Structure formats: C-alpha cells, structure tokens
Short mmCIF file of C-alpha atoms and ligand atoms in Angstrom, two decimals:
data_model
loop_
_atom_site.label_atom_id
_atom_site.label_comp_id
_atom_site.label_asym_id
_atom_site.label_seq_id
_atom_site.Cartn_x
_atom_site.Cartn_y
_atom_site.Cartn_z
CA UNK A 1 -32.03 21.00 10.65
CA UNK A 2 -32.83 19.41 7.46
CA UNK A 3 -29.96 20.32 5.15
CA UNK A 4 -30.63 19.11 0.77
CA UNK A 5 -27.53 18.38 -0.09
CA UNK A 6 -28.03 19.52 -3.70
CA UNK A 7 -28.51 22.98 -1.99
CA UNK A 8 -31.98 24.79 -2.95
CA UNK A 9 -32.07 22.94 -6.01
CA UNK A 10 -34.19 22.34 -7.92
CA UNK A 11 -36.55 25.48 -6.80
CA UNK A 12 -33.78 27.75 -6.87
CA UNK A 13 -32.13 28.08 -10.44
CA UNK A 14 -29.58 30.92 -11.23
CA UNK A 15 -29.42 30.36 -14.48
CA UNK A 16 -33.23 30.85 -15.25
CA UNK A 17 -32.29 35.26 -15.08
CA UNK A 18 -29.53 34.20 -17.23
CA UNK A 19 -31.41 32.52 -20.19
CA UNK A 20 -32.40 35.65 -22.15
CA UNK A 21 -30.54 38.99 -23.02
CA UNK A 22 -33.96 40.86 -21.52
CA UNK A 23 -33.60 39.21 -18.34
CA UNK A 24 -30.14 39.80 -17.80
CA UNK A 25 -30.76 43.21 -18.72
CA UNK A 26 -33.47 43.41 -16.16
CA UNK A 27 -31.51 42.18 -13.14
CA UNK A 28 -28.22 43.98 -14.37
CA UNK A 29 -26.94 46.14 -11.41
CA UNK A 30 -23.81 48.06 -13.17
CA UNK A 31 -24.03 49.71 -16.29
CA UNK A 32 -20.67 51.72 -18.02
CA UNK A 33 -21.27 54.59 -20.05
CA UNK A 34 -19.94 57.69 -21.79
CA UNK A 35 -20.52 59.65 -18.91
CA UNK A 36 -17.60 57.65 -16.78
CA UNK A 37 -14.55 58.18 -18.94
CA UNK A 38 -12.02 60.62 -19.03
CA UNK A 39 -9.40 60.43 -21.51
CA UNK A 40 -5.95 61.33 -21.11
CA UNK A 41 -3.95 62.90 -23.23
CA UNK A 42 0.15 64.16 -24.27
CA UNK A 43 1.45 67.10 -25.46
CA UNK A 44 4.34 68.01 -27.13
CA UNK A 45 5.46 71.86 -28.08
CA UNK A 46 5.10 71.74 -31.65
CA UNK A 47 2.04 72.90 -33.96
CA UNK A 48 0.91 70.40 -35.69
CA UNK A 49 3.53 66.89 -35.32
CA UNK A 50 2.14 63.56 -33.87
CA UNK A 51 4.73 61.30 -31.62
CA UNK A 52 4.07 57.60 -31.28
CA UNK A 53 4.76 56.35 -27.44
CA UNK A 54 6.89 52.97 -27.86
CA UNK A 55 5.31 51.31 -24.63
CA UNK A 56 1.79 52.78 -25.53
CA UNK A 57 1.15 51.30 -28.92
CA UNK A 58 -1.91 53.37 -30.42
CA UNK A 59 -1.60 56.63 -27.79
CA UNK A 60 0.17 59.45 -29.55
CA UNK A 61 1.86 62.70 -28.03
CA UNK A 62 0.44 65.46 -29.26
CA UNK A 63 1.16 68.63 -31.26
CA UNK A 64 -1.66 72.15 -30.50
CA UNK A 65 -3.73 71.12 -34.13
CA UNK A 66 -4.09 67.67 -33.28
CA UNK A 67 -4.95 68.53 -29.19
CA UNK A 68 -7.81 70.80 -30.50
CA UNK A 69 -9.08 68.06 -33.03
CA UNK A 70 -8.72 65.34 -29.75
CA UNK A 71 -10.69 68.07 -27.52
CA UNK A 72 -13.02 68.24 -30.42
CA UNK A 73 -13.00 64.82 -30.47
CA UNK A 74 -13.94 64.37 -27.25
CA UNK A 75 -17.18 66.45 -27.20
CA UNK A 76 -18.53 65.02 -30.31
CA UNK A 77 -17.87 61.54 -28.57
CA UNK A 78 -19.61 62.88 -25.44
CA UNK A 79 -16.42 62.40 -22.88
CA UNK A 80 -17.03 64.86 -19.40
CA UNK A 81 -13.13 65.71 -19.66
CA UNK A 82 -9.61 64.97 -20.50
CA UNK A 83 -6.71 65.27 -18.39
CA UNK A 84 -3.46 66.98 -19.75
CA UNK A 85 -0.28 65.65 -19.55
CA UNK A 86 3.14 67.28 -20.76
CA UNK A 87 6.10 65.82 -22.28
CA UNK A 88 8.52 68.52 -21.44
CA UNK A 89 11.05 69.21 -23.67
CA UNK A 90 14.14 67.69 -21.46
CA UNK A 91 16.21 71.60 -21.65
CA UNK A 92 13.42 73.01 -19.83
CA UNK A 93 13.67 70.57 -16.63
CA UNK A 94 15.80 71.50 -13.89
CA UNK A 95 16.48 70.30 -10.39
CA UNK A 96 14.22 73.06 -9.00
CA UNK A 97 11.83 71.87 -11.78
CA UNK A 98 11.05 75.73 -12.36
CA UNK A 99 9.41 75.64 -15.79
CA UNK A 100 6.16 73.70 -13.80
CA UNK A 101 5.31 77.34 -12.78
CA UNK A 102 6.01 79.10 -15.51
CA UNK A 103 2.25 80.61 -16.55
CA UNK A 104 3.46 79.91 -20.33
CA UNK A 105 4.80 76.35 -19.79
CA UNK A 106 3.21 73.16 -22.34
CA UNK A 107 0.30 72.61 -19.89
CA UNK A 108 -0.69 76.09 -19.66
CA UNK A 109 -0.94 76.79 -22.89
CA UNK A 110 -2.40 73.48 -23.84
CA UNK A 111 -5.17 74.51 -21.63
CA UNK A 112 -5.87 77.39 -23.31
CA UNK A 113 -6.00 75.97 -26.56
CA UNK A 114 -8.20 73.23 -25.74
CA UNK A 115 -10.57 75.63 -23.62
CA UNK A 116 -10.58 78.04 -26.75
CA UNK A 117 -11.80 74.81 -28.54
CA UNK A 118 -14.06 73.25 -26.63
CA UNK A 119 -14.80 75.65 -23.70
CA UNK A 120 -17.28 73.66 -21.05
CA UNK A 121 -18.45 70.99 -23.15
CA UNK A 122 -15.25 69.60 -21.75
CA UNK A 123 -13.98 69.59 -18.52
CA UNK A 124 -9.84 69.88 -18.46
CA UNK A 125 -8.18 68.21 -15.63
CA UNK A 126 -4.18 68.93 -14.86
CA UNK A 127 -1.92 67.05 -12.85
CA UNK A 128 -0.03 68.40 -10.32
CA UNK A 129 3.00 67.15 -9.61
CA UNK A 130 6.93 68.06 -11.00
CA UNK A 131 8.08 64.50 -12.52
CA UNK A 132 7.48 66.09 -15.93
CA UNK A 133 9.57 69.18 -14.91
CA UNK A 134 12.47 67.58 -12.68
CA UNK A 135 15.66 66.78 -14.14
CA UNK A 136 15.48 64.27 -11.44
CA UNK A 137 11.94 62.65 -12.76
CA UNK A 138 11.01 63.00 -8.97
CA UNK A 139 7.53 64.29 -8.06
CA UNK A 140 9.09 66.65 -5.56
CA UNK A 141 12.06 68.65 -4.79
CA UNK A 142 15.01 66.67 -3.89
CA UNK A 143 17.57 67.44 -0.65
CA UNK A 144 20.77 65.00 0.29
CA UNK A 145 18.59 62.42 -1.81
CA UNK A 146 15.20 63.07 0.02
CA UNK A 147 11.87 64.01 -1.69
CA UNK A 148 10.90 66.81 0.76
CA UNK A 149 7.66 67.43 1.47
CA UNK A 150 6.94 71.13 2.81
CA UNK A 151 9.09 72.55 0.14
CA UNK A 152 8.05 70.96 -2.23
CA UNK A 153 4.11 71.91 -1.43
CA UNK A 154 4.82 75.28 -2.07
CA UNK A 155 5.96 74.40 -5.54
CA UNK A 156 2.70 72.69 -6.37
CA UNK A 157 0.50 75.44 -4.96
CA UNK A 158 2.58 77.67 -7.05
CA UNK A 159 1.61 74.77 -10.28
CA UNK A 160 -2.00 74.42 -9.21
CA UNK A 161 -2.70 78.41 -9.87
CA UNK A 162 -1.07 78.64 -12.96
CA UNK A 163 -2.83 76.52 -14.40
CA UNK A 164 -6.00 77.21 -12.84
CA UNK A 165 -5.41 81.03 -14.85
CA UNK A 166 -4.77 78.86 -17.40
CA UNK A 167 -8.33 77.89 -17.33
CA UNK A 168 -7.74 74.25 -15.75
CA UNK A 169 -10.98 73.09 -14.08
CA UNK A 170 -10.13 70.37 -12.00
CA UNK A 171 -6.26 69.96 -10.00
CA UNK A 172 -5.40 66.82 -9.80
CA UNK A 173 -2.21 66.75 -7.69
CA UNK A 174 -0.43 63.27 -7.99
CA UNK A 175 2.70 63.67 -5.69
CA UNK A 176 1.73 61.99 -2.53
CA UNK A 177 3.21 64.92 -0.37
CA UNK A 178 1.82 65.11 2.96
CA UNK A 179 -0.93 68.17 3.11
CA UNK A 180 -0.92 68.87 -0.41
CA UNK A 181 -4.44 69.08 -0.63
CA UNK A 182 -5.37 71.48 2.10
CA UNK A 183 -2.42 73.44 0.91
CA UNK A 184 -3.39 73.87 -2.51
CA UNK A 185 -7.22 74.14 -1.55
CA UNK A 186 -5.88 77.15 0.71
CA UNK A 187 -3.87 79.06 -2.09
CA UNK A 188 -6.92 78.66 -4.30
CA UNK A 189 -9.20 79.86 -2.06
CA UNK A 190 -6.82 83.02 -1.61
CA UNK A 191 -6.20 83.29 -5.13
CA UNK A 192 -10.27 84.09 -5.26
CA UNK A 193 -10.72 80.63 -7.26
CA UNK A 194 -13.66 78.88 -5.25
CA UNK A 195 -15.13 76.93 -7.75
CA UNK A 196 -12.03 74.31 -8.93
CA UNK A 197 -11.85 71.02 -8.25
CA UNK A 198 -9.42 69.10 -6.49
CA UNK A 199 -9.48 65.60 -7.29
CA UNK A 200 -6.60 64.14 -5.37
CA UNK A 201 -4.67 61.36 -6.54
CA UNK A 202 -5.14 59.83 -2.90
CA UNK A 203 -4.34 56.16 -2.83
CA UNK A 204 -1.59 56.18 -5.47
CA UNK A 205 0.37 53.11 -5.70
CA UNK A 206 4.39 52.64 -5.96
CA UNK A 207 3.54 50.85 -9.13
CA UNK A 208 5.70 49.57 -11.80
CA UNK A 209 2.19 50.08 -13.68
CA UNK A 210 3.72 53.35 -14.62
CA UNK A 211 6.84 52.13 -16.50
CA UNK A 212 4.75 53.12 -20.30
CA UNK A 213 3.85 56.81 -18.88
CA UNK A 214 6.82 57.36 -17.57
CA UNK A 215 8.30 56.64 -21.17
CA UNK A 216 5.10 58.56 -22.67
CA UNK A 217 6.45 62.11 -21.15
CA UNK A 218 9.90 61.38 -21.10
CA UNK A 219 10.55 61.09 -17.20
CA UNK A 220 11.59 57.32 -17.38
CA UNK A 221 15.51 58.40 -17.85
CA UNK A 222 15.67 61.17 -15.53
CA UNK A 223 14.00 58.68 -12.90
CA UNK A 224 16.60 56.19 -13.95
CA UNK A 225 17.04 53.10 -11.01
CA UNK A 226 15.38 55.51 -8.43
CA UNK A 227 11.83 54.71 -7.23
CA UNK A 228 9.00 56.69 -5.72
CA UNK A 229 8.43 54.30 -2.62
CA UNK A 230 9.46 57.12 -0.18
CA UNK A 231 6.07 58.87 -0.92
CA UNK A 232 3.76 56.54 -3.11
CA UNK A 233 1.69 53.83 -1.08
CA UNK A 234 3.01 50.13 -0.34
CA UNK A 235 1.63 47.66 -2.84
CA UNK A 236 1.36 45.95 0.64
CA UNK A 237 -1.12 47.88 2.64
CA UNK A 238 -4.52 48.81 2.31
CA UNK A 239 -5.67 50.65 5.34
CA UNK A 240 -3.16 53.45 4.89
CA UNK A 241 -5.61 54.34 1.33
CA UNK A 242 -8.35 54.68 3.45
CA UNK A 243 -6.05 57.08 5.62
CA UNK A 244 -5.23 59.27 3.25
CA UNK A 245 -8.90 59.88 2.03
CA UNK A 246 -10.15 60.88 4.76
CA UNK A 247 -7.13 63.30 5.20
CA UNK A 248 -7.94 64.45 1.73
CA UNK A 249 -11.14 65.11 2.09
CA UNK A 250 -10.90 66.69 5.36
CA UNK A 251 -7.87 69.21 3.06
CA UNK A 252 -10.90 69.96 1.01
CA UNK A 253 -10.92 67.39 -2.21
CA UNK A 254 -14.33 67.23 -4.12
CA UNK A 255 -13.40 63.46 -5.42
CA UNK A 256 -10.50 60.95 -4.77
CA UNK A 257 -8.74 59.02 -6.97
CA UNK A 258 -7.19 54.96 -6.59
CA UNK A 259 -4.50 54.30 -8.98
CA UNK A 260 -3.47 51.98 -10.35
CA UNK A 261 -6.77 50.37 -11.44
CA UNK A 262 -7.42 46.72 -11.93
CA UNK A 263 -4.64 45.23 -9.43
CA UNK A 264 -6.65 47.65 -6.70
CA UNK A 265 -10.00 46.70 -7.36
CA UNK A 266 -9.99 46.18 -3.50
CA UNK A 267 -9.41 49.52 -2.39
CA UNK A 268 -11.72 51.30 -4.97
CA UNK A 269 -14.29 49.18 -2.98
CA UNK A 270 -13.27 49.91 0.39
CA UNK A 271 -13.13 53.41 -0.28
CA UNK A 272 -16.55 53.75 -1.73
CA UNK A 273 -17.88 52.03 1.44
CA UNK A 274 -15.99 53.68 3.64
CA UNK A 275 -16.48 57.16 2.33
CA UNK A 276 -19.34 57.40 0.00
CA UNK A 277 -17.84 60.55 -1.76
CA UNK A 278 -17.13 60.28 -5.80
CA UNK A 279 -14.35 57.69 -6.05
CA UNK A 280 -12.11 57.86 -9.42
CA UNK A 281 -9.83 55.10 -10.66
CA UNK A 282 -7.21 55.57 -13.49
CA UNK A 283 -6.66 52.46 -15.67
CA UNK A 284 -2.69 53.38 -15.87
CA UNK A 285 -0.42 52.71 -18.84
CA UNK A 286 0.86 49.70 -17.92
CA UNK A 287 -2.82 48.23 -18.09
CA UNK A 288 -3.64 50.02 -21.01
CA UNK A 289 -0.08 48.71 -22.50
CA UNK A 290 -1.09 44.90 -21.23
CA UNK A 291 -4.54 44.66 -22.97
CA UNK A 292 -3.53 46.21 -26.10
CA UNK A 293 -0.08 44.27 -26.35
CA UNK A 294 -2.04 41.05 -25.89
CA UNK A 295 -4.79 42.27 -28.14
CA UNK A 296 -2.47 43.32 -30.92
CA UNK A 297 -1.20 39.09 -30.55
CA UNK A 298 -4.48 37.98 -31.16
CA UNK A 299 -4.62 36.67 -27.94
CA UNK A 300 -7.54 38.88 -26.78
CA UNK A 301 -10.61 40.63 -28.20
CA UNK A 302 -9.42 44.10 -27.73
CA UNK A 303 -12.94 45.63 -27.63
CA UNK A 304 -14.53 43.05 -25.22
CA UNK A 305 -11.74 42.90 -22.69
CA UNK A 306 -11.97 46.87 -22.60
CA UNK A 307 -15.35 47.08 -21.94
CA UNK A 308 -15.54 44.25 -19.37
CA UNK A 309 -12.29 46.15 -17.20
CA UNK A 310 -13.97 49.00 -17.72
CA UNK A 311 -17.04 47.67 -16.03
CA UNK A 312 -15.19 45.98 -13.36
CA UNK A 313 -14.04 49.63 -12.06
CA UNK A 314 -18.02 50.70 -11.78
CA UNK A 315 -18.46 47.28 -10.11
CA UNK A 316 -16.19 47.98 -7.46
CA UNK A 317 -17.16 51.33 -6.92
CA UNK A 318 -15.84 53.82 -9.07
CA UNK A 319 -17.90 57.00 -10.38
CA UNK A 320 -15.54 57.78 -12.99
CA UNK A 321 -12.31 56.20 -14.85
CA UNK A 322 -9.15 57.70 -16.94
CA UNK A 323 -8.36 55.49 -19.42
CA UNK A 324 -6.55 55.68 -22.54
CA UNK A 325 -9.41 53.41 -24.05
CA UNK A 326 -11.56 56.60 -23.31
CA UNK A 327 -12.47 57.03 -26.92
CA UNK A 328 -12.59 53.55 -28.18
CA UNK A 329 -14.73 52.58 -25.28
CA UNK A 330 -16.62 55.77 -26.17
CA UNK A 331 -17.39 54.99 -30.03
CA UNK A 332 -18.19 51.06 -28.56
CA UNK A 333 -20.50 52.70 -26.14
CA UNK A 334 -22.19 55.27 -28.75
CA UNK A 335 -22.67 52.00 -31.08
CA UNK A 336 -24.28 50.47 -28.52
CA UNK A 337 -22.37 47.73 -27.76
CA UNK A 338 -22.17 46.26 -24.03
CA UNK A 339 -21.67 43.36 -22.69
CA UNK A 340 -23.93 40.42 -24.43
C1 PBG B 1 2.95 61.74 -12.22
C2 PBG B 1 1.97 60.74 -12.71
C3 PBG B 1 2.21 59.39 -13.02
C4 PBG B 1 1.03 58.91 -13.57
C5 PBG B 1 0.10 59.95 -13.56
N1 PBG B 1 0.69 61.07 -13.00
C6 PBG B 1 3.44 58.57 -12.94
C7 PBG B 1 4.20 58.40 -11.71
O1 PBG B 1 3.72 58.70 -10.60
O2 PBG B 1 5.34 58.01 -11.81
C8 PBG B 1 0.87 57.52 -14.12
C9 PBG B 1 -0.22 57.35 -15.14
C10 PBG B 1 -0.09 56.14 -15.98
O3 PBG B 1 0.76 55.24 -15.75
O4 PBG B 1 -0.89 56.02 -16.92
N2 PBG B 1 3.06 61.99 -10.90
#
C-alpha cells in the first residue's frame, strides 16, 4: 500500500483549527466552569478569629463570622457547595473519637450556621470519617494496633446522622472501611432521611498528598509515623478503584469520588468509562500546596496553571472537583478568563 512518508501532509494540517481563538473555540471539547467546583473549607471553635495553615499558604481555618461571610462568598461567586472540615480542638479527641457524634460538635454546628446563611443556594458536604476526632489521627477505631472495620462503621453511621440533623446535604465518608456506604445509606434510610447524598470517597489513595491537610486540622501529630495503607488504596493498583465503585454504588452512592487528583488522572478516566455515573475528583492539599508554593517563587503563573489542572480533571472525566482554588478559579471564571 502506498504509504507518504510525510504522513497526510500536506492535505491534512492540524494546525489550520489552531490558527484563530474562534476556531479553537469551535472545536474545543472540554470546557471548566463555576458549576464544577466545590470549595473546601476549616473551622475552628471560635467566633470571629482567622488561623493561617503553614503548609497551605493562602487557605485559612476558620472562625463562625468569617464561615458565614465564605458561605456568602460562595453563592455570590456561584459555587454548587462547600465541604466542611473541622480542626478539632485536640482535648476533645479521644481514642473512641466520641466527640464525632456529638450532635453539637464543630461540624454540626458549622452546618447550621452556614445553612442559616446561605440555605440551598449552597449545597454543604461533610466528611465522614474520625481522623479529626481520634487521638490516634486514624480514620477508624483502633484494636491491638488494627483499624477495625465493623466497629468502626457503626461510628460513622452514628457521624453521618448527626450531621445530616445538622442540615448536611451530601455525606461524604472518607475512611475506606469496607461497607461503609451501604451501611450508612441503611441508617439514613431508617432515620427517614431519603433524600441525602452519599458521595463516597471511593478510590482514595494512601497518599502523602495529604501531608498539608493533615497539618490544616491538626491530625498530622496524632498520626505521627503511622500510615493509613491498611485501608487507603495502593498507589500501585488501579483495578482495585474500579472495585470499589462498583461496590459503592451497588451500597447506594449517588456520585464517587478519586482522590488524590492530578497523579490519578488515570483512574478518574477509567472510572468514567467504566461506570458512567457522576465521577468527583478532589485536587488535595498537597497539590494545592505544590502550585501555590511554586507560584509564590515566581516560577509559575498561579492563575494559568490553576485553570489548566483544573481542566485536566474535566478532561479525564470528572463532573465535579474540590479544590482549594475553588474561589480563585471562580472569580477567573466569572471574569471570563479561560484558556487562550
Ligand atoms: C480524612 C480526609 C483526608 C483528606 C480529606 N478527608 C486526609 C486523610 O485521609 O488523611 C485529604 C484532603 C486533602 O489533602 O486536601 N479522612
């Protein structure tokens, strides 16, 4: 067969959809918008203070005034939701890591506040999970040295409905326990609450990704040497993610979540495929902590490099990211700035 060794050139030439911003516009296939972020946030028990996070320069733990003003924040900017993290002040964590069901606990009442604020112009996603509870900085109860998994499910169905009464919309349990999901989905469904969300934190990553969060709620010390490899996936492996979806899903989860983010980009596409259901990725503190640390050295544009990893999620797949760039990428987005 006659073969050109110059390929299809010169009737075939890329760069002739390239030459002008409408053409590249035309042929575009992903676009990122408002719509896709979700911002995270931390709280701190105090009225009004602001915390900087060492390892998150430019993310701040928050006080009740300034969460409502972020929630508030967060509407005007046109964000769907923010998820809720606590940084637990370290005399109320335990072993038994009791004060994660207490119905008056950081979260809880951080829910409330923002709900009073914002009610559903915002959706308000909580993790579950006991790290920022456990005097231990483990996800789960601990036995002889063991995460346990049965026990500890009981905890977080226990978590998930408090803070569902809270007014929570969406659980996001981020343990890894085996059966968490139909669990929780089960004590909901008793608990008369048929309408919340689970999006499971379903191919979660032993990542040292974390390290920054960690820090940001004050589980990095409690954790000390100990890692979570005895229940968070193998950096390794990549069918096992696809396992654990379908499990999840099958337990009852509206949307599943990859995390980390931009070392995965792999599995957020194989899951899509695979599954077709709404696929979430969370751009995780370490990420956020690389772009802005080499931003703040001058040796990136900060805005560009957020919006192009941003973009690369919705390339591989994703319906939605967390990302503490949610509202930077937001006012970008609302300027209209994308790509050139
Ligand atoms: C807690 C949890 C973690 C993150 C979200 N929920 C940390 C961990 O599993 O150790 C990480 C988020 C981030 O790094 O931004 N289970």
């Amino acid at each position: 067969m006659f073969s050109n060794p110059r390929g299809d050139y010169p009737a075939v030439r890329l760069r002739r959809s390239r030459r002008h911003a409408w053409a590249r516009r035309l042929v575009r296939e992903h676009t990122l918008g408002v719509d896709d972020l979700i911002w995270p946030l931390f709280l701190i028990d105090h009225p009004s203070a602001t915390q900087s996070i060492d390892a998150l320069p430019g993310v701040e733990r928050l006080g009740f005034d300034p969460l409502r003003r972020a929630a508030a924040r967060a509407a005007e900017l046109g964000l769907p939701a923010i998820a809720l993290f606590p940084a637990t002040d370290p005399k109320l964590k335990s072993a038994d890591a009791a004060e994660a069901v207490n119905p008056d606990n950081l979260v809880c009442r951080g829910v409330r506040a923002v709900k009073a604020e914002v009610g559903d112009a915002v959706g308000v996603i909580c993790d579950v999970a006991l790290d920022p509870y456990s005097s231990h900085g483990h996800d789960g109860l601990v036995r002889d040295g063991y995460v346990v998994n049965d026990e500890t499910v009981e905890v977080l169905c226990r978590q998930a409905i408090v803070q569902v009464e809270a007014g929570c919309d969406v659980i996001a349990p981020s343990d890894m326990m085996d059966g968490r999901v139909g669990a929780i989905r089960a004590a909901l469904e008793a608990a008369g609450h048929h309408e919340t969300q689970i999006l499971a934190y379903s191919a979660k990553y032993a990542s040292a990704f974390y390290g920054p969060f960690r820090q940001a709620v004050g589980s990095a010390a409690n954790l000390g040497v100990a890692d979570k490899q005895t229940y968070q996936q193998d950096p390794a492996s990549s069918d096992e993610a696809l396992h654990e979806v379908a499990l999840d899903l099958r337990e009852g989860a509206d949307a599943v979540m990859v995390k980390p983010g931009m070392p995965y980009l792999d599995i957020v596409r194989r899951i899509k495929e695979t599954f077709a259901v709404p696929v979430f990725v969370y751009q995780v503190s370490g990420e956020y902590a690389m772009l802005s640390a080499a931003a703040q050295l001058g040796l990136l544009d900060r805005d560009r490099v957020v919006l192009e990893s941003l973009l690369a999620f919705k390339r591989a797949g994703a319906d939605a990211v967390l990302t503490y760039f949610a509202p930077l990428a937001a006012e970008l987005l609302n300027d209209g700035r994308r790509l050139k």
